[in-house]
XYZ file of C-alpha atoms in Angstrom:
427
model
C 0.000 0.000 0.000
C 1.410 3.371 -1.008
C 2.238 5.827 1.784
C 2.462 8.838 -0.558
C 0.406 11.713 0.863
C -1.769 13.576 -1.623
C -1.364 17.344 -1.409
C -4.401 19.617 -1.064
C -5.476 21.284 -4.304
C -3.963 24.640 -3.371
C -0.604 23.104 -2.525
C -0.625 21.066 -5.769
C -1.021 24.250 -7.801
C 1.768 25.936 -5.844
C 4.134 22.971 -6.314
C 3.344 22.845 -10.049
C 3.982 26.562 -10.337
C 7.271 26.172 -8.488
C 8.347 23.354 -10.838
C 7.586 25.510 -13.880
C 9.552 28.398 -12.397
C 12.485 26.105 -11.608
C 12.435 24.744 -15.151
C 12.464 28.229 -16.635
C 15.189 29.427 -14.276
C 17.261 26.329 -15.043
C 16.854 26.931 -18.766
C 17.817 30.589 -18.356
C 20.998 29.735 -16.461
C 22.018 27.016 -18.907
C 21.509 29.297 -21.905
C 23.385 32.131 -20.175
C 26.285 29.797 -19.383
C 26.361 28.515 -22.955
C 26.392 32.077 -24.315
C 29.274 33.005 -22.027
C 31.235 29.936 -23.136
C 30.553 30.681 -26.799
C 31.831 34.260 -26.494
C 34.851 33.217 -24.426
C 35.837 30.652 -27.070
C 35.442 33.213 -29.841
C 37.528 35.874 -28.046
C 40.255 33.394 -27.064
C 40.626 32.145 -30.638
C 41.845 35.607 -31.704
C 44.029 36.618 -28.738
C 47.118 36.828 -30.934
C 45.567 39.344 -33.336
C 46.537 42.861 -32.180
C 46.755 46.365 -33.639
C 49.855 48.557 -34.038
C 49.704 49.558 -30.377
C 49.543 45.924 -29.270
C 45.879 46.100 -28.305
C 43.782 43.005 -29.002
C 41.393 43.332 -31.927
C 38.734 41.042 -30.459
C 37.551 41.737 -26.901
C 34.473 41.503 -24.713
C 32.169 44.517 -24.823
C 29.694 44.240 -21.967
C 26.204 42.816 -22.406
C 23.306 43.552 -24.692
C 19.927 44.716 -23.437
C 17.809 41.905 -22.044
C 15.223 40.394 -24.364
C 12.566 37.799 -23.702
C 13.003 34.554 -25.610
C 10.479 31.724 -25.695
C 11.981 28.248 -25.433
C 10.477 24.837 -24.772
C 10.353 25.344 -21.009
C 8.827 28.827 -21.180
C 9.876 32.433 -21.693
C 13.156 33.608 -20.191
C 14.957 36.963 -20.074
C 18.437 36.875 -21.587
C 21.151 39.497 -21.845
C 23.711 38.104 -24.258
C 27.399 39.046 -23.900
C 28.674 41.318 -26.673
C 31.929 41.254 -28.611
C 33.916 44.168 -30.044
C 35.557 42.779 -33.180
C 37.821 45.360 -34.879
C 39.189 43.035 -37.564
C 38.592 44.026 -41.195
C 37.332 41.608 -43.829
C 39.866 41.728 -46.662
C 37.270 40.936 -49.333
C 34.556 43.420 -48.345
C 36.611 45.980 -46.444
C 34.022 45.938 -43.646
C 34.493 45.126 -39.979
C 33.806 41.571 -39.016
C 30.953 40.800 -36.628
C 30.411 38.114 -34.053
C 27.156 36.194 -34.559
C 25.934 33.808 -31.904
C 24.801 30.401 -33.140
C 22.948 29.809 -29.869
C 20.996 33.068 -29.799
C 20.980 34.787 -33.215
C 20.283 38.496 -33.404
C 16.608 39.399 -32.986
C 15.582 35.800 -32.207
C 12.458 35.727 -30.039
C 11.769 31.986 -29.883
C 13.627 28.716 -30.339
C 13.268 26.740 -33.593
C 11.435 23.971 -31.705
C 8.720 26.403 -30.624
C 8.482 27.560 -34.225
C 7.892 23.977 -35.367
C 4.798 23.776 -33.178
C 3.060 26.608 -35.025
C 2.429 24.896 -38.397
C 1.245 21.753 -36.589
C -1.326 23.757 -34.625
C -2.464 25.578 -37.747
C -2.945 22.338 -39.686
C -5.026 21.004 -36.809
C -7.381 23.936 -37.247
C -6.200 26.462 -34.659
C -6.830 30.062 -35.657
C -4.093 32.673 -35.363
C -5.908 34.357 -32.458
C -5.910 31.092 -30.488
C -2.173 30.408 -30.641
C -1.260 32.487 -27.616
C -3.973 31.098 -25.260
C -3.144 27.554 -26.369
C 0.549 27.938 -25.548
C 0.331 30.119 -22.439
C -0.235 27.132 -20.175
C 3.015 25.567 -21.366
C 5.216 28.566 -22.096
C 3.869 31.081 -19.596
C 1.643 34.120 -19.981
C 4.484 36.275 -21.248
C 5.333 33.991 -24.183
C 7.306 36.084 -26.639
C 6.679 36.338 -30.348
C 3.313 34.526 -30.365
C 0.831 37.381 -30.796
C -1.829 37.095 -33.534
C -0.056 39.722 -35.634
C 3.243 37.863 -35.314
C 1.618 34.572 -36.338
C 0.018 36.284 -39.332
C 3.404 37.668 -40.403
C 4.930 34.204 -40.031
C 2.181 32.727 -42.204
C 2.883 35.263 -44.937
C 6.619 34.639 -44.683
C 6.102 30.872 -44.958
C 3.874 31.352 -48.002
C 6.637 33.339 -49.692
C 9.199 30.724 -48.668
C 7.038 27.951 -50.135
C 6.663 29.889 -53.383
C 10.462 30.174 -53.690
C 10.793 26.479 -52.874
C 8.387 25.409 -55.628
C 10.236 27.376 -58.342
C 13.842 26.539 -57.510
C 16.050 24.673 -59.993
C 16.759 20.976 -59.349
C 19.393 20.228 -61.963
C 22.304 20.713 -59.585
C 21.836 17.255 -57.997
C 21.022 13.746 -59.176
C 18.274 11.744 -57.515
C 18.181 7.936 -57.474
C 14.910 7.419 -55.595
C 11.661 9.298 -55.152
C 9.198 8.756 -52.289
C 5.692 9.900 -53.232
C 2.484 10.048 -51.232
C -0.831 11.823 -51.090
C -1.452 13.074 -47.564
C -4.863 14.280 -46.395
C -4.794 16.860 -43.619
C -7.364 18.756 -41.582
C -7.319 22.481 -42.267
C -9.714 25.413 -41.774
C -11.007 25.680 -45.318
C -14.622 26.401 -44.426
C -15.724 23.475 -46.569
C -16.202 19.736 -46.244
C -13.466 18.720 -48.678
C -10.185 17.599 -47.208
C -6.953 19.054 -48.503
C -4.844 16.501 -50.350
C -1.134 17.245 -50.278
C 1.003 15.645 -52.983
C 4.447 15.198 -51.420
C 7.667 14.135 -53.137
C 10.943 13.390 -51.359
C 14.091 12.622 -53.343
C 17.256 10.741 -52.391
C 20.392 12.441 -53.687
C 23.577 10.711 -54.789
C 25.135 11.255 -51.348
C 22.274 9.314 -49.745
C 20.542 12.268 -48.087
C 16.818 12.908 -48.467
C 15.511 16.199 -49.815
C 11.995 17.584 -49.946
C 11.145 18.247 -53.603
C 7.441 19.050 -53.755
C 4.454 19.914 -51.557
C 1.476 20.625 -53.812
C -2.284 20.311 -53.587
C -4.042 17.742 -55.750
C -7.518 16.449 -56.443
C -7.859 13.015 -54.799
C -4.400 11.919 -55.958
C -5.613 11.865 -59.568
C -3.385 11.029 -62.527
C -3.686 14.599 -63.804
C -2.633 16.062 -60.455
C 0.373 13.774 -60.085
C 1.391 14.262 -63.723
C 1.356 18.018 -63.174
C 3.671 17.710 -60.165
C 6.095 15.371 -61.958
C 6.174 17.480 -65.116
C 6.920 20.572 -63.071
C 9.808 18.821 -61.310
C 11.132 17.592 -64.649
C 10.935 21.076 -66.173
C 13.052 22.385 -63.299
C 15.820 19.874 -63.950
C 14.860 16.705 -62.059
C 16.471 13.658 -63.676
C 14.561 10.435 -64.256
C 14.833 8.435 -60.993
C 15.777 4.768 -60.849
C 12.914 3.824 -58.502
C 9.759 5.500 -57.199
C 8.248 4.321 -53.909
C 4.568 4.889 -53.183
C 1.487 3.408 -51.546
C 0.082 1.971 -54.765
C -2.469 4.666 -55.668
C -3.229 4.315 -59.376
C -2.863 8.038 -60.076
C 0.862 8.223 -59.374
C 1.732 5.082 -61.358
C -0.182 6.243 -64.435
C 1.476 9.663 -64.206
C 4.892 8.045 -63.764
C 4.513 6.054 -66.989
C 3.757 9.289 -68.814
C 6.472 11.546 -67.357
C 9.280 9.149 -66.342
C 8.609 5.941 -68.308
C 12.003 4.449 -67.481
C 11.590 4.650 -63.707
C 10.826 1.441 -61.807
C 8.053 1.434 -59.200
C 8.075 -0.025 -55.705
C 4.765 -0.514 -53.889
C 4.714 0.188 -50.147
C 4.640 -3.057 -48.176
C 3.008 -1.464 -45.135
C -0.024 -0.407 -47.165
C -0.165 -3.740 -49.005
C -0.033 -5.774 -45.796
C -2.891 -3.712 -44.368
C -5.020 -4.359 -47.466
C -4.330 -8.094 -47.432
C -5.227 -8.343 -43.746
C -8.489 -6.480 -44.379
C -9.522 -9.345 -46.656
C -9.056 -11.939 -43.874
C -10.993 -12.675 -40.665
C -9.508 -11.105 -37.539
C -8.737 -14.502 -36.025
C -6.412 -15.297 -38.929
C -4.737 -11.920 -39.190
C -1.867 -12.506 -36.696
C -0.788 -15.648 -38.533
C -1.124 -13.997 -41.942
C 0.771 -10.910 -40.789
C 3.702 -13.047 -39.689
C 3.777 -14.794 -43.071
C 3.525 -11.495 -44.933
C 6.525 -10.131 -43.052
C 8.397 -13.311 -43.936
C 7.704 -12.598 -47.608
C 8.713 -8.940 -47.322
C 11.961 -9.714 -45.496
C 13.024 -12.699 -47.612
C 16.734 -12.484 -48.556
C 16.162 -13.146 -52.280
C 13.352 -12.800 -54.791
C 13.165 -16.588 -55.090
C 12.799 -16.932 -51.321
C 10.039 -14.330 -51.386
C 8.213 -16.358 -54.064
C 8.559 -19.517 -51.961
C 7.137 -17.726 -48.919
C 4.262 -16.427 -51.065
C 3.379 -19.947 -52.155
C 3.266 -21.078 -48.515
C 0.800 -18.300 -47.796
C -1.184 -19.299 -50.884
C -1.455 -22.923 -49.723
C -2.825 -21.832 -46.361
C -5.272 -19.083 -47.378
C -6.048 -19.179 -51.110
C -8.782 -21.820 -50.977
C -11.053 -19.857 -48.637
C -9.748 -16.316 -49.090
C -8.584 -15.938 -52.716
C -9.069 -12.152 -52.688
C -6.365 -11.761 -50.045
C -3.748 -13.623 -52.077
C -4.869 -11.945 -55.298
C -3.871 -8.580 -53.813
C -0.270 -9.822 -53.678
C -0.331 -11.414 -57.134
C -1.681 -8.225 -58.682
C 1.307 -6.065 -57.584
C 3.976 -8.739 -57.189
C 6.387 -7.092 -59.637
C 6.123 -3.726 -57.878
C 6.329 -5.304 -54.437
C 9.608 -7.072 -55.258
C 11.307 -4.362 -57.336
C 13.632 -3.547 -54.437
C 15.543 -6.815 -55.038
C 17.194 -5.140 -58.050
C 18.723 -2.466 -55.829
C 21.452 -2.527 -53.137
C 20.539 -4.658 -50.113
C 21.726 -1.838 -47.846
C 18.849 0.274 -49.198
C 16.067 -2.304 -48.756
C 14.900 -1.150 -45.333
C 14.331 2.305 -46.805
C 12.765 1.191 -50.090
C 10.105 -1.249 -48.919
C 7.797 1.435 -47.495
C 6.825 5.067 -48.009
C 7.505 5.708 -44.317
C 9.795 8.636 -45.159
C 6.666 10.725 -45.770
C 4.206 8.936 -43.494
C 6.279 9.430 -40.343
C 6.797 13.144 -40.973
C 3.040 13.679 -41.232
C 2.003 11.341 -38.414
C 1.011 14.242 -36.146
C -1.081 16.137 -38.650
C -2.834 13.546 -40.807
C -6.585 13.731 -40.778
C -7.565 12.273 -37.401
C -9.476 15.187 -35.936
C -12.592 17.126 -36.886
C -12.169 19.904 -39.388
C -12.458 23.286 -37.718
C -14.648 25.594 -39.796
C -13.297 29.035 -40.479
C -11.652 31.352 -42.952
C -8.656 29.355 -44.106
C -6.990 28.963 -47.486
C -5.214 26.242 -49.421
C -2.271 28.574 -49.949
C -1.789 28.994 -46.202
C -2.309 25.286 -45.527
C 0.257 24.349 -48.177
C 2.742 26.783 -46.668
C 2.193 25.315 -43.207
C 2.624 21.766 -44.501
C 5.778 22.789 -46.347
C 7.193 24.407 -43.215
C 6.443 21.312 -41.157
C 8.238 19.052 -43.644
C 11.119 21.491 -44.073
C 11.665 21.417 -40.299
C 11.415 17.619 -40.211
C 13.913 17.372 -43.077
C 16.751 18.232 -40.717
C 16.105 14.984 -38.832
C 15.688 12.649 -41.803
C 18.074 9.725 -41.814
C 20.697 9.324 -44.469
C 20.451 6.118 -46.499
C 22.379 3.097 -45.289
C 25.043 2.256 -47.851
C 24.884 5.827 -49.139
C 28.059 5.343 -51.184
C 26.143 2.913 -53.425
C 23.624 5.562 -54.525
C 26.131 7.230 -56.849
C 27.135 3.846 -58.296
C 23.484 3.094 -58.983
C 23.076 6.424 -60.775
C 26.187 5.675 -62.819
C 24.631 2.466 -64.145
C 25.612 -0.248 -61.667
C 23.282 -3.282 -61.739
C 22.149 -5.286 -58.718
C 20.537 -8.710 -58.334
C 19.029 -9.733 -55.002
C 20.797 -6.753 -53.472
C 24.288 -7.682 -54.686
C 26.182 -5.727 -57.314
C 26.383 -7.606 -60.589
C 29.864 -7.986 -62.061
C 30.685 -8.071 -65.754
C 29.422 -11.225 -67.460
C 26.530 -11.706 -65.052
C 22.940 -10.891 -65.930
C 20.147 -9.298 -63.995
C 17.384 -10.625 -66.200
C 14.691 -12.403 -64.184
C 11.132 -13.403 -64.891
C 10.128 -11.368 -61.851
C 10.783 -7.976 -63.536
C 8.000 -8.384 -66.073
C 5.412 -6.449 -64.051
C 7.833 -3.825 -62.748
């Protein structure tokens, strides 16, 4: 039996308030210490640079005026140390300036707080409700979250998205494309859901890059073809493989715009559809067998595992097995690419995971919204998430693939070998 004494309501509130204050004070002290260390390191790195009188060119110069900055634990007052840097830039002829990486000039909130804003907007929160919604977490004096500030941010993100969608793409080569149509809840004042057509590319160094965030009508062929043609017109090369959830619109558009690209159907979506065609009592067993197929070490092993599933379920549930037969070529396309890349290629999780918090799972909030604003918010959310996207395993093989290297069952094919298999017919 627990002997923990429950505090009266008044004392609970006071303790909670004290914890919040301690958290904010701790954050303030840590940031202040980090700023001091940053300036000290900068000044010390130039101690040997002096003028004609022997005076150091880089010295401390007091502290700046305090400003309130909103971070994850609340709003804190910070007075950053200043630096007097008298060195001259030889190229521009201007004096050099110290710029803090921890607390940039004019910053009023941390990037993490900024990432919350597009998520709240996509969930239907109006600009006037941002401050009340965040006051409980960040304190009543949360900086930089007034309705006018949010409105300015929205306009800035719209302009940023417009620049993003017109930039040139011919400076990099892309081996893979992840594509998905994502439905989100926004304040459009109508019953239709906004469908975002998202494209993520994998560059030759193995890093992922956001390429497109556009609106489309129900993931139609015309909508997808428009997105792909636009990317192609801005310099996007034909990819080796395109990974998607199997929607017919993208595959039809792909044949029209990039006919040489292979297609890989998402196993996560396919497994869900197969299980939907089976009784719940059989789903655990079938799921285990489906994962065995997906994770088979070779295409032949995958076919063998498929036949085992067919023997067990085809007689009574032919529709379930037919779903695999229909897309077998697209489901097993990844075998013709490096084995190190398989864990990335078998699903469209690169997009799904980034949108997990904002996909349509809540009621649409009616109000005066716009598709332009919603697209900008979605773009900003993905642009922020992009910094955390994982680089491809075996990233050095991406360039080889782009240069024409062939793979069979995940292994690079040497001269004299062949990659021809009867399994590539439907690819």
